[in-house]
């Protein structure tokens, strides 16, 4: 209990099995899901610091670039995502953070399938399809950052202020700034322990939420214009116009949080965001309130996630995908009406 927060015994056992493969001298690559979020980046940056302090030279190797919003966390020379597949191939150990599903590792899937040692730290419900290896996986954790914190605690590796700051970003962003259902007493205790290590919450707020490019806000106004609400169903959705990201010089990260607006409407139990992604697919973000389980709903479309936040990517035009997903959503909501 190094940080004043006890580590559940099963997590401590798992942490030790992970530490055992991170032997001195091993070449370690760290990665996370496509379109990395604050938890993916925060967790890998924290682990990068933990490993660097032990004399490793770890490399972050993500399938897509780290969003600018989180650039302030990334140490110089740590991010090798521009040659990620090569880093993965050259690594003795690959640590996959914040995802258990190989399908969400984009172009790195092939390299990761061929790796001999794949560690995973994750809090998703969906049991993944990664190659065998030590796992520190707990769906009840608020964020993967909580598990990286537990890892450091359990194996007694000191957590520097820079590592603590990265973990704080993971907890902050995955709990919607400590508002969502995963804001457990334990998540707040871990956040408290991180602040005790010298993390400055206001400067993090500024970097993560208050340093937006103008295009992010203009994009948001345009997406919110598309809002449709079906009050009787408890359903609301928005659609990103096909060329909107490009016109506003924005990236997928700039859409983060927009789906909270349809979800914030009184009586809405299920909110959706539709957008076109590469290779002609449509990405759907699912958010829910109360007892609506969107992991279950997203799973029907080949996706996954958590009970109140999930996603899927489907083939077809926006109109086709909306027809399918909205149909399933209405049926799902009707079947759970009043339950
Ligand atoms: P997003 O809507 O992209 O913010 O994602 C919300 C949650 O759903 C996150 O926990 C993601 O890991 C998960 N998720 C998003 N997209 C997918 C997908 N295509 N397949 C499986 N899970 C996803
Ligand atoms: Mn994530
Ligand atoms: Mn996460």
XYZ file of C-alpha atoms and ligand atoms in Angstrom:
364
model
C 0.000 0.000 0.000
C 2.743 2.413 -1.043
C 0.470 5.295 -1.869
C -2.068 5.096 0.935
C -4.488 3.231 -1.375
C -4.543 -0.550 -0.887
C -4.188 -2.661 -4.051
C -6.727 -5.503 -4.411
C -4.854 -8.828 -4.026
C -5.715 -10.122 -7.505
C -4.382 -6.917 -9.063
C -1.182 -7.228 -7.018
C -0.660 -10.798 -8.273
C -1.299 -9.680 -11.857
C 1.082 -6.722 -11.426
C 3.874 -9.042 -10.355
C 3.348 -11.292 -13.362
C 3.648 -8.200 -15.571
C 6.791 -6.946 -13.802
C 8.388 -10.373 -14.273
C 8.491 -9.954 -18.072
C 9.736 -6.346 -17.898
C 13.211 -7.581 -17.018
C 16.201 -5.238 -17.136
C 17.548 -4.953 -20.653
C 14.314 -5.998 -22.349
C 13.317 -3.775 -25.258
C 9.796 -2.556 -24.481
C 7.241 -0.970 -26.833
C 4.132 0.687 -25.411
C 0.943 1.068 -27.414
C -2.753 1.880 -27.150
C -5.906 1.884 -29.277
C -6.408 3.938 -32.462
C -7.245 7.598 -31.829
C -5.578 7.523 -28.431
C -7.435 9.298 -25.649
C -6.189 10.776 -22.381
C -6.272 7.400 -20.647
C -4.350 5.611 -23.396
C -1.695 8.332 -23.651
C -1.571 8.994 -19.897
C -1.135 5.299 -19.113
C 1.614 4.743 -21.652
C 3.479 7.919 -20.729
C 3.350 6.970 -17.040
C 4.663 3.502 -17.807
C 7.338 5.064 -20.004
C 8.551 7.070 -16.973
C 8.387 4.039 -14.684
C 10.480 2.005 -17.116
C 12.904 4.810 -17.999
C 13.648 5.258 -14.289
C 14.715 1.599 -14.214
C 17.143 2.006 -17.081
C 14.892 0.790 -19.906
C 14.637 2.736 -23.142
C 10.948 2.176 -23.859
C 9.311 3.404 -27.067
C 5.731 4.567 -27.461
C 4.440 3.072 -30.712
C 0.798 3.897 -31.407
C -1.272 3.026 -34.479
C -2.342 6.697 -34.890
C -0.626 9.957 -33.877
C -0.924 11.238 -30.311
C -3.498 14.080 -30.310
C -1.957 17.528 -29.836
C -4.054 18.010 -26.706
C -1.896 15.418 -24.899
C 1.439 16.398 -26.430
C 2.426 18.222 -23.220
C 2.675 14.858 -21.448
C 5.007 13.178 -23.907
C 8.743 13.347 -23.113
C 11.099 14.313 -25.945
C 12.062 11.299 -27.993
C 9.520 8.972 -26.341
C 7.015 8.834 -29.189
C 7.993 6.567 -32.090
C 4.482 6.263 -33.514
C 5.688 7.354 -36.951
C 7.518 3.986 -37.171
C 5.264 2.042 -34.843
C 5.151 -1.309 -36.671
C 8.970 -1.452 -36.783
C 9.209 -0.670 -33.058
C 6.694 -3.404 -32.261
C 8.581 -5.905 -34.422
C 11.898 -5.032 -32.746
C 10.510 -5.172 -29.182
C 11.044 -8.073 -26.760
C 7.884 -7.076 -24.892
C 4.867 -5.130 -26.153
C 2.630 -3.529 -23.541
C -0.889 -2.838 -24.818
C -2.698 -0.247 -22.712
C -6.379 0.694 -22.505
C -7.595 -1.958 -24.971
C -7.837 -5.763 -24.963
C -9.159 -6.097 -28.470
C -6.565 -6.508 -31.214
C -9.101 -5.173 -33.723
C -8.638 -1.672 -32.312
C -4.888 -1.591 -32.868
C -5.256 -0.500 -36.486
C -2.224 -1.181 -38.679
C -0.281 -2.726 -35.785
C -2.417 -5.866 -35.613
C -0.096 -7.982 -37.726
C 3.076 -6.976 -35.861
C 1.409 -7.558 -32.497
C 0.106 -10.998 -33.487
C 3.705 -11.969 -34.210
C 5.142 -10.631 -30.940
C 6.279 -13.290 -28.483
C 5.430 -11.358 -25.336
C 2.310 -9.183 -25.159
C 1.352 -7.632 -21.841
C -2.052 -5.982 -21.434
C -3.320 -3.479 -18.884
C -6.937 -2.548 -19.489
C -10.371 -1.846 -18.008
C -12.699 -2.705 -20.893
C -15.563 -5.165 -20.450
C -14.925 -6.871 -23.766
C -12.469 -9.725 -23.271
C -9.978 -9.213 -25.998
C -8.260 -11.249 -28.596
C -4.614 -10.394 -27.927
C -1.878 -13.040 -28.016
C -1.263 -14.713 -24.636
C 0.736 -12.889 -22.001
C 0.478 -11.415 -18.514
C -2.692 -9.372 -17.982
C -3.599 -6.692 -15.482
C -7.238 -6.314 -16.506
C -10.087 -5.051 -14.310
C -13.341 -3.771 -15.870
C -14.301 -2.217 -12.528
C -11.307 0.149 -12.689
C -12.280 3.719 -13.585
C -9.409 4.000 -16.054
C -6.370 2.078 -17.206
C -4.437 4.809 -15.384
C -5.831 3.424 -12.115
C -4.308 0.053 -13.011
C -0.924 1.531 -13.909
C -1.009 3.251 -10.517
C -1.785 -0.118 -8.888
C 0.994 -1.730 -10.866
C 3.569 0.766 -9.563
C 2.190 0.411 -6.042
C 2.181 -3.375 -6.045
C 5.697 -3.807 -7.396
C 7.094 -0.867 -5.410
C 8.352 1.172 -8.373
C 8.510 4.852 -7.394
C 6.015 7.134 -9.135
C 7.616 10.422 -10.171
C 5.629 13.625 -10.470
C 5.708 13.360 -14.270
C 4.324 9.816 -14.122
C 1.677 10.928 -11.617
C 0.658 13.801 -13.899
C 0.165 11.433 -16.834
C -1.973 9.100 -14.694
C -4.027 12.040 -13.446
C -4.834 12.934 -17.078
C -6.005 9.338 -17.660
C -8.308 9.391 -14.649
C -9.553 12.900 -15.353
C -10.470 12.256 -18.978
C -11.960 8.756 -18.599
C -14.242 9.891 -15.752
C -15.388 12.976 -17.713
C -13.551 15.168 -15.195
C -14.821 13.078 -12.256
C -18.500 13.204 -13.273
C -19.309 9.818 -14.827
C -20.505 6.655 -13.100
C -16.949 5.280 -12.973
C -15.960 8.056 -10.527
C -15.613 5.547 -7.695
C -14.407 6.373 -4.200
C -11.243 4.528 -5.140
C -10.739 6.586 -8.321
C -10.876 9.734 -6.191
C -8.470 8.228 -3.657
C -6.032 7.444 -6.440
C -6.483 10.976 -7.820
C -5.783 12.290 -4.313
C -2.605 10.229 -4.074
C -1.509 11.657 -7.443
C -2.114 15.231 -6.268
C -0.022 14.420 -3.203
C 2.836 13.695 -5.590
C 2.806 17.312 -6.745
C 0.395 17.213 -9.691
C -1.102 20.655 -10.410
C -4.786 20.129 -11.325
C -5.354 23.616 -12.688
C -2.504 23.515 -15.174
C -3.745 20.100 -16.304
C -7.250 21.470 -16.733
C -5.805 24.244 -18.851
C -3.771 21.905 -21.070
C -6.509 19.326 -21.567
C -9.677 21.423 -21.698
C -8.788 25.089 -22.057
C -6.197 25.235 -24.834
C -8.555 24.450 -27.715
C -7.819 25.573 -31.234
C -10.630 27.802 -32.530
C -11.561 25.108 -35.037
C -12.593 22.760 -32.217
C -15.280 25.164 -31.029
C -16.434 25.985 -34.570
C -16.636 22.270 -35.335
C -18.729 21.764 -32.229
C -21.235 24.460 -33.233
C -21.609 22.809 -36.622
C -22.070 19.301 -35.233
C -24.607 20.475 -32.646
C -26.688 21.983 -35.466
C -27.419 18.426 -36.599
C -29.045 17.442 -33.300
C -32.142 15.249 -33.542
C -34.142 14.349 -30.438
C -36.830 11.702 -30.057
C -38.150 12.510 -26.585
C -40.664 9.646 -26.498
C -37.883 7.131 -27.142
C -35.331 8.870 -24.910
C -32.994 9.027 -27.891
C -30.849 11.854 -29.308
C -28.072 11.975 -31.869
C -25.710 14.223 -33.780
C -23.895 13.668 -37.062
C -20.525 15.061 -38.097
C -20.895 16.550 -41.610
C -18.564 14.608 -43.959
C -15.975 17.333 -44.581
C -16.307 19.226 -41.268
C -13.049 18.008 -39.692
C -11.103 19.045 -42.749
C -12.739 22.475 -43.004
C -11.950 23.293 -39.384
C -8.429 21.857 -39.445
C -9.603 19.481 -36.736
C -8.845 15.861 -35.818
C -11.020 13.133 -34.292
C -9.809 14.185 -30.855
C -11.558 17.533 -31.319
C -14.902 15.669 -31.339
C -14.293 14.344 -27.858
C -17.084 15.364 -25.507
C -19.582 16.529 -28.149
C -21.777 13.458 -27.607
C -22.229 14.659 -24.005
C -24.539 17.393 -25.326
C -27.254 15.100 -26.714
C -26.796 12.975 -23.593
C -27.326 16.026 -21.381
C -30.919 16.585 -22.540
C -33.539 15.784 -19.904
C -35.154 12.410 -20.558
C -32.475 11.207 -23.000
C -31.266 7.722 -22.075
C -29.207 7.021 -25.165
C -27.112 9.496 -27.162
C -25.231 8.784 -30.380
C -22.648 10.488 -32.545
C -22.141 9.382 -36.159
C -19.122 10.218 -38.252
C -17.383 9.034 -41.367
C -13.923 7.547 -40.825
C -11.254 6.270 -43.190
C -11.959 3.314 -45.530
C -15.591 4.338 -45.981
C -16.672 3.179 -42.537
C -18.945 4.985 -40.117
C -17.933 5.340 -36.482
C -20.740 5.420 -33.943
C -20.194 6.668 -30.387
C -22.766 5.426 -27.867
C -23.419 7.112 -24.501
C -26.158 6.251 -22.032
C -27.741 7.204 -18.758
C -29.229 4.947 -16.100
C -29.674 1.276 -16.862
C -29.063 1.398 -20.617
C -26.039 -0.793 -21.413
C -24.344 0.553 -24.530
C -21.491 -1.973 -24.427
C -24.158 -4.564 -25.187
C -25.686 -2.467 -27.970
C -22.306 -1.599 -29.563
C -21.312 -5.266 -29.372
C -24.148 -6.162 -31.762
C -22.417 -3.987 -34.347
C -18.967 -5.460 -33.806
C -17.920 -2.800 -31.286
C -17.603 -2.650 -27.532
C -16.596 -0.472 -24.612
C -18.197 0.190 -21.252
C -21.758 0.202 -19.913
C -22.255 3.935 -20.429
C -19.684 4.679 -23.144
C -19.106 2.457 -26.134
C -18.296 2.589 -29.818
C -18.442 0.638 -33.035
C -17.384 1.128 -36.630
C -19.728 -0.099 -39.363
C -19.567 -0.444 -43.090
C -22.017 1.535 -45.234
C -23.221 5.055 -45.888
C -24.183 7.372 -43.008
C -27.850 6.914 -43.996
C -27.582 3.086 -43.973
C -25.756 2.993 -40.667
C -28.189 5.421 -39.065
C -31.116 3.324 -40.240
C -29.605 0.189 -38.695
C -28.312 1.670 -35.460
C -31.253 3.968 -34.740
C -33.635 1.069 -35.413
C -31.806 -1.142 -32.936
C -31.578 1.725 -30.450
C -35.324 2.439 -30.536
C -36.117 -1.226 -30.103
C -33.640 -1.549 -27.255
C -35.003 1.514 -25.460
C -38.616 0.361 -25.931
C -37.769 -3.047 -24.488
C -36.283 -1.423 -21.393
C -38.905 1.314 -20.977
C -39.799 1.653 -17.331
C -37.414 -1.111 -16.295
P -15.627 6.730 -28.144
O -17.059 6.784 -28.519
O -14.709 6.587 -29.299
O -15.247 7.847 -27.211
O -15.414 5.394 -27.318
C -16.124 5.115 -26.167
C -15.729 3.765 -25.638
O -16.057 2.749 -26.560
C -14.261 3.606 -25.371
O -14.114 2.874 -24.169
C -13.743 2.802 -26.499
O -12.694 1.980 -26.106
C -14.919 2.003 -26.959
N -14.922 1.923 -28.418
C -14.928 2.970 -29.257
N -14.924 2.561 -30.553
C -14.910 1.217 -30.530
C -14.887 0.194 -31.547
N -14.884 0.472 -32.860
N -14.865 -1.094 -31.121
C -14.870 -1.398 -29.804
N -14.895 -0.478 -28.809
C -14.912 0.808 -29.157
Mn -9.469 4.714 -24.186
Mn -9.759 3.940 -20.591
